[in-house]
C-alpha cells in the first residue's frame, strides 16, 4: 500500500474510534473518556510530533489525522539524521513526513536546525579555518530550511541555548567556532535567507519551573533581536512533571508573551514518573497531570490571538512517548496506549477558552 493511499484511507476512521467509551482502566487509574477532536476544539493549530516509521502504523495514522492540524518531525529533521558521516545529506524520512502533512492538509513545523547537543563528525572534522566552517554552517541551514520552503510554517532555528541553571548560554562546537551570540544570529539570518516566510523560533525547556532560566532565555531573545536576528517566535517545550505547582505555566506564558512575539507550546507532555516528590500521595499524580493540561490550555488560549502560533503535544498515545521508552511505567500523554482519550485530554479541552 502506498503512503498516499494509506493516509487518505486512514483519515476517516478515527472519529468513531475516539468517541467510543471503554471500560478498561488505563495507566494512572484513569478511565477512557469521549472527546471532540482536539483540532476542532481549539481556536489555534494543534500539533504532534511524529517519526517516519509511525506513518506505517494503521492505528496511529487515523488518530493523528482526526486530531491534529500540525506535524513536527520528532528527530528526523535534526542533524543526527540528515548529516551523513561523509558530510552529505539525506532527506528520505523528513520528506515522507512532509508528504504526510501535505496529504492530510496539515501544517509542517521544522525541528531543529541548530542544537548544541548534536555535533556530526563531518562538522568536527572541518578545517580549523573559521571561514570554511562558516560556509558549511550556512550551506547546511540553506539546504534544510530551503528544502521545505513554502511548506514549513516555522522552524526551531536554535534549540536549548540557555544553560540549565540559567547562568548564561551553553557552549557548543557552534559557539566555539562562530561565537556564542554570533552563531545564533547567523543561524536565524541563514534561515530567513532560506525561507522568507517561515516563522523563526528560539526553543527551550524548563522555562515553566525554572524562573531564572526563563529570565535568561528572555534576555537572550532581546540580545538576538538587538543583534539583527529575525526572530519571529519563542518556543517553550513544556515537558512537565505532574506535581508542578499551580500557576507556573500561566506565569511562564505571560512572561514569554510579553516579548510581543509568537508563542509556541512546542513539545508538551506531563510525566507521572518524573515527579519531584511534592505530592506524597502518588495516586494524585493523574489528577495533577490533568490539572496541568487544563492550565496550559487555558493560559495559552488566553494569549492574544496573533501570538498563539500553535500548541504541540509531544506524541498522542502514551506508548509512543520518549518518556515511556525511558520508563515503561509512565503515561504522559492525552491518549492511552490503545489510542483512547484519557481524563487529561478532556481536561485540556476543558481548559480552552473561546
Coordinates of C-alpha atoms in Angstrom, one line a residue:
X1 CA 0.0 0.0 0.0
X2 CA 1.4 3.4 -1.0
X3 CA 1.9 6.2 1.6
X4 CA -0.7 8.5 0.0
X5 CA -3.4 5.8 -0.2
X6 CA -2.8 4.8 3.5
X7 CA -3.1 8.4 4.5
X8 CA -6.3 9.1 2.7
X9 CA -8.0 5.8 3.7
X10 CA -6.9 6.3 7.3
X11 CA -8.3 9.8 7.8
X12 CA -12.0 8.8 8.0
X13 CA -11.7 6.1 10.6
X14 CA -10.7 7.8 13.7
X15 CA -13.7 9.9 14.8
X16 CA -15.8 6.9 15.7
X17 CA -12.8 5.2 17.4
X18 CA -12.1 8.3 19.5
X19 CA -15.7 8.7 20.6
X20 CA -16.1 5.2 21.9
X21 CA -16.3 4.8 25.7
X22 CA -14.4 1.8 27.1
X23 CA -14.5 0.1 30.5
X24 CA -10.8 -0.9 30.6
X25 CA -8.6 1.0 33.0
X26 CA -5.5 2.8 31.7
X27 CA -2.2 3.8 33.4
X28 CA -2.6 6.0 36.3
X29 CA -6.1 4.7 37.2
X30 CA -7.9 6.8 34.6
X31 CA -10.8 5.7 32.5
X32 CA -11.1 6.5 28.8
X33 CA -13.5 9.4 28.0
X34 CA -15.3 10.7 25.0
X35 CA -13.9 14.0 23.5
X36 CA -14.3 16.0 20.3
X37 CA -11.2 16.1 18.0
X38 CA -8.5 18.3 19.6
X39 CA -8.1 20.3 16.4
X40 CA -11.8 21.3 16.2
X41 CA -11.9 22.2 19.9
X42 CA -9.1 24.7 19.7
X43 CA -9.0 28.1 18.0
X44 CA -5.3 27.6 17.1
X45 CA -3.3 24.9 15.4
X46 CA -2.9 21.7 17.4
X47 CA 0.3 19.8 16.7
X48 CA 2.0 16.5 17.4
X49 CA 5.5 15.0 16.8
X50 CA 5.9 12.0 14.5
X51 CA 8.6 9.6 13.4
X52 CA 8.7 8.3 9.9
X53 CA 8.2 4.7 10.9
X54 CA 5.0 5.7 12.7
X55 CA 3.4 6.6 9.3
X56 CA 3.1 2.8 8.7
X57 CA 1.0 2.3 11.9
X58 CA -2.6 1.7 10.8
X59 CA -4.0 2.6 14.2
X60 CA -1.9 5.7 14.8
X61 CA -2.3 7.4 11.4
X62 CA -6.1 7.8 11.6
X63 CA -5.8 9.1 15.2
X64 CA -3.4 11.8 14.1
X65 CA -5.5 12.6 11.0
X66 CA -8.6 13.1 13.1
X67 CA -7.0 15.0 16.0
X68 CA -4.1 17.1 14.6
X69 CA -3.5 20.1 12.3
X70 CA 0.3 20.5 12.5
X71 CA 3.1 17.9 12.4
X72 CA 6.6 18.2 13.8
X73 CA 9.3 15.6 12.9
X74 CA 10.3 14.2 16.3
X75 CA 14.0 13.8 15.4
X76 CA 14.4 13.2 11.6
X77 CA 14.9 16.9 10.7
X78 CA 17.8 17.0 13.2
X79 CA 21.4 16.7 12.2
X80 CA 21.6 13.2 13.7
X81 CA 19.5 12.0 10.8
X82 CA 20.2 14.4 8.0
X83 CA 24.1 14.7 8.1
X84 CA 25.8 11.6 7.0
X85 CA 29.3 10.7 8.0
X86 CA 30.8 11.9 4.8
X87 CA 29.1 15.3 5.1
X88 CA 26.4 14.7 2.5
X89 CA 22.7 15.0 3.4
X90 CA 19.8 12.6 3.4
X91 CA 16.1 13.6 3.4
X92 CA 14.1 10.4 2.9
X93 CA 12.4 10.4 6.3
X94 CA 11.7 14.1 6.7
X95 CA 10.4 14.2 3.1
X96 CA 8.0 11.4 3.9
X97 CA 6.8 13.3 7.0
X98 CA 6.3 16.4 4.9
X99 CA 4.3 14.4 2.3
X100 CA 2.1 13.0 5.1
X101 CA 1.4 16.5 6.4
X102 CA 0.6 17.8 2.9
X103 CA -1.6 14.8 2.0
X104 CA -3.7 15.4 5.2
X105 CA -3.9 19.2 4.9
X106 CA -1.7 19.7 8.0
X107 CA 0.9 22.4 8.7
X108 CA 4.6 21.3 8.8
X109 CA 6.8 22.6 11.5
X110 CA 10.6 22.2 11.2
X111 CA 12.6 20.9 14.2
X112 CA 15.5 21.8 14.6
X113 CA 18.3 23.4 12.7
X114 CA 21.0 24.1 15.4
X115 CA 21.2 22.2 18.6
X116 CA 24.2 22.3 20.9
X117 CA 23.8 18.6 21.7
X118 CA 24.3 17.4 18.2
X119 CA 27.7 17.6 16.5
X120 CA 28.1 15.5 13.4
X121 CA 31.6 14.2 12.7
X122 CA 31.6 15.8 9.4
X123 CA 31.5 19.2 11.1
X124 CA 34.0 18.3 13.7
X125 CA 36.5 17.3 11.0
X126 CA 36.2 20.6 9.1
X127 CA 39.3 22.7 8.7
X128 CA 40.0 24.9 11.6
X129 CA 39.7 28.0 9.4
X130 CA 36.7 29.9 10.5
X131 CA 35.5 30.9 7.0
X132 CA 35.3 27.3 5.9
X133 CA 33.3 26.3 8.9
X134 CA 31.0 29.3 8.5
X135 CA 30.4 28.3 4.9
X136 CA 29.5 24.8 5.8
X137 CA 27.2 26.1 8.6
X138 CA 25.3 28.4 6.2
X139 CA 25.1 25.7 3.5
X140 CA 23.5 23.2 5.9
X141 CA 20.8 25.7 7.0
X142 CA 20.1 26.8 3.5
X143 CA 19.8 23.2 2.3
X144 CA 17.5 22.0 5.1
X145 CA 15.3 25.1 5.6
X146 CA 15.3 25.8 1.8
X147 CA 14.1 22.2 1.0
X148 CA 10.8 22.8 2.8
X149 CA 10.4 26.4 1.8
X150 CA 6.7 27.2 1.1
X151 CA 5.5 24.2 3.2
X152 CA 7.1 24.6 6.7
X153 CA 5.3 27.3 8.6
X154 CA 8.1 27.7 11.1
X155 CA 11.4 26.4 12.4
X156 CA 13.1 25.8 15.7
X157 CA 16.2 27.6 14.5
X158 CA 18.2 27.3 17.7
X159 CA 17.3 24.8 20.3
X160 CA 18.1 24.7 24.0
X161 CA 20.7 27.5 24.0
X162 CA 20.4 28.5 27.7
X163 CA 22.3 26.8 30.4
X164 CA 20.2 24.6 32.7
X165 CA 20.9 26.7 35.8
X166 CA 20.1 29.9 33.9
X167 CA 23.7 31.2 34.2
X168 CA 24.3 32.2 30.6
X169 CA 24.3 30.3 27.4
X170 CA 25.6 26.8 26.6
X171 CA 28.9 26.1 25.0
X172 CA 29.0 24.1 21.8
X173 CA 31.0 23.5 18.7
X174 CA 28.9 26.2 17.0
X175 CA 29.7 28.8 19.7
X176 CA 33.4 27.9 19.8
X177 CA 33.8 28.2 16.0
X178 CA 31.4 31.2 15.4
X179 CA 30.9 32.9 18.7
X180 CA 28.4 32.5 21.5
X181 CA 25.9 35.0 20.2
X182 CA 27.1 35.2 16.6
X183 CA 26.4 31.6 15.8
X184 CA 22.8 32.1 16.8
X185 CA 22.4 35.4 14.9
X186 CA 23.9 33.7 11.8
X187 CA 21.5 30.7 12.1
X188 CA 18.5 33.0 12.1
X189 CA 19.8 35.1 9.3
X190 CA 20.6 32.0 7.2
X191 CA 17.1 30.5 7.9
X192 CA 15.5 33.7 6.8
X193 CA 17.6 33.6 3.6
X194 CA 16.4 30.1 3.0
X195 CA 12.7 30.8 3.7
X196 CA 11.5 34.4 3.8
X197 CA 8.0 33.4 5.1
X198 CA 8.6 30.8 7.9
X199 CA 8.3 32.0 11.5
X200 CA 11.7 31.5 13.1
X201 CA 11.8 30.3 16.8
X202 CA 14.2 30.1 19.7
X203 CA 13.1 27.0 21.6
X204 CA 14.0 25.8 25.1
X205 CA 12.8 23.7 28.0
X206 CA 12.2 24.0 31.8
X207 CA 11.0 27.6 31.3
X208 CA 8.0 26.9 33.5
X209 CA 9.7 25.5 36.6
X210 CA 13.0 27.4 36.5
X211 CA 12.2 31.2 36.5
X212 CA 15.9 32.1 36.4
X213 CA 16.4 30.1 33.2
X214 CA 13.2 31.7 31.8
X215 CA 14.7 35.2 32.5
X216 CA 18.0 34.3 30.8
X217 CA 16.0 32.9 27.9
X218 CA 14.1 36.2 27.5
X219 CA 17.3 38.2 27.8
X220 CA 18.8 36.1 25.0
X221 CA 15.8 36.8 22.8
X222 CA 16.3 40.5 23.4
X223 CA 20.0 40.3 22.6
X224 CA 19.4 38.4 19.4
X225 CA 16.8 40.9 18.2
X226 CA 19.2 43.8 19.0
X227 CA 21.9 42.0 17.0
X228 CA 19.7 41.7 14.0
X229 CA 18.4 38.1 14.3
X230 CA 15.0 37.8 12.5
X231 CA 13.3 36.0 15.4
X232 CA 9.6 35.7 15.0
X233 CA 8.7 33.5 18.0
X234 CA 9.6 31.8 21.2
X235 CA 9.1 28.1 21.8
X236 CA 8.6 26.6 25.3
X237 CA 8.8 22.8 25.2
X238 CA 6.7 22.3 28.3
X239 CA 8.0 18.9 29.4
X240 CA 6.5 18.8 32.9
X241 CA 6.2 16.6 36.0
X242 CA 2.7 16.0 37.2
X243 CA 3.4 17.7 40.6
X244 CA 4.4 21.1 39.2
X245 CA 2.8 23.8 41.3
X246 CA -0.3 25.6 40.1
X247 CA 0.2 28.8 38.2
X248 CA 3.7 28.1 37.0
X249 CA 2.6 27.5 33.4
X250 CA 0.5 30.6 33.4
X251 CA 3.3 32.8 34.7
X252 CA 5.7 31.4 32.1
X253 CA 3.4 32.0 29.1
X254 CA 2.6 35.5 30.3
X255 CA 6.3 36.3 30.6
X256 CA 7.1 34.9 27.2
X257 CA 4.2 36.7 25.5
X258 CA 5.4 40.0 26.9
X259 CA 8.2 39.9 24.3
X260 CA 5.5 40.5 21.7
X261 CA 6.5 37.5 19.6
X262 CA 4.6 34.4 18.5
X263 CA 4.5 31.7 21.2
X264 CA 4.6 28.0 20.6
X265 CA 4.0 25.4 23.2
X266 CA 6.3 23.1 21.3
X267 CA 6.6 19.7 23.0
X268 CA 4.2 19.3 25.8
X269 CA 3.9 16.1 27.9
X270 CA 3.3 15.6 31.6
X271 CA 5.3 12.8 33.3
X272 CA 3.8 10.7 36.1
X273 CA 7.2 9.2 37.0
X274 CA 9.4 12.2 37.0
X275 CA 7.6 13.9 39.9
X276 CA 9.8 15.7 42.3
X277 CA 8.0 14.3 45.4
X278 CA 5.9 17.4 46.1
X279 CA 2.8 15.2 46.1
X280 CA 3.3 12.5 48.7
X281 CA 0.3 10.5 47.5
X282 CA 1.3 9.2 44.1
X283 CA -2.3 8.3 43.4
X284 CA -2.9 12.0 43.0
X285 CA -0.4 12.3 40.1
X286 CA -3.0 11.6 37.3
X287 CA -5.2 14.4 38.7
X288 CA -2.1 16.6 38.8
X289 CA -1.5 15.7 35.2
X290 CA -5.0 16.7 34.1
X291 CA -4.7 19.9 36.1
X292 CA -1.6 20.9 34.3
X293 CA -3.0 20.1 30.8
X294 CA -6.0 22.2 31.7
X295 CA -3.9 25.1 32.9
X296 CA -1.7 25.0 29.8
X297 CA -4.7 25.1 27.5
X298 CA -6.3 28.0 29.4
X299 CA -3.1 30.0 29.7
X300 CA -2.3 29.6 26.0
X301 CA -5.8 30.3 24.8
X302 CA -5.8 33.5 26.9
X303 CA -2.9 34.9 24.9
X304 CA -3.6 37.4 22.2
X305 CA -4.8 35.5 19.1
X306 CA -1.9 36.8 17.0
X307 CA 0.6 35.3 19.4
X308 CA -0.9 31.8 19.5
X309 CA 1.3 30.1 16.9
X310 CA 0.5 26.5 17.8
X311 CA 0.2 24.1 20.7
X312 CA 2.1 20.9 20.1
X313 CA 1.8 17.7 22.1
X314 CA 5.0 15.5 22.1
X315 CA 3.0 12.5 21.0
X316 CA -0.6 11.4 21.3
X317 CA -0.5 7.8 22.6
X318 CA 1.4 7.0 25.8
X319 CA 3.2 4.1 24.2
X320 CA 4.8 6.4 21.5
X321 CA 6.3 8.8 24.1
X322 CA 10.0 9.2 24.6
X323 CA 9.2 9.2 28.3
X324 CA 7.6 5.8 28.0
X325 CA 10.7 4.5 26.3
X326 CA 12.7 5.8 29.2
X327 CA 10.3 4.4 31.9
X328 CA 7.6 1.9 30.9
X329 CA 5.5 2.9 33.9
X330 CA 5.0 6.4 32.6
X331 CA 1.8 7.6 30.9
X332 CA 2.5 11.3 29.9
X333 CA 0.2 12.0 27.0
X334 CA -3.5 12.6 26.2
X335 CA -4.3 9.1 24.8
X336 CA -3.6 5.7 26.3
X337 CA -1.5 3.0 24.7
X338 CA -4.6 1.9 22.7
X339 CA -5.3 5.4 21.4
X340 CA -8.2 6.1 23.8
X341 CA -8.6 9.6 25.2
X342 CA -7.8 10.0 28.9
X343 CA -9.0 12.4 31.5
X344 CA -6.1 14.6 30.6
X345 CA -7.4 15.0 27.1
X346 CA -10.8 16.1 28.4
X347 CA -9.1 18.4 30.9
X348 CA -7.0 20.0 28.0
X349 CA -10.2 20.6 26.0
X350 CA -12.0 21.9 29.1
X351 CA -9.3 24.5 29.7
X352 CA -9.6 26.1 26.3
X353 CA -11.2 29.5 26.1
X354 CA -13.2 30.5 23.1

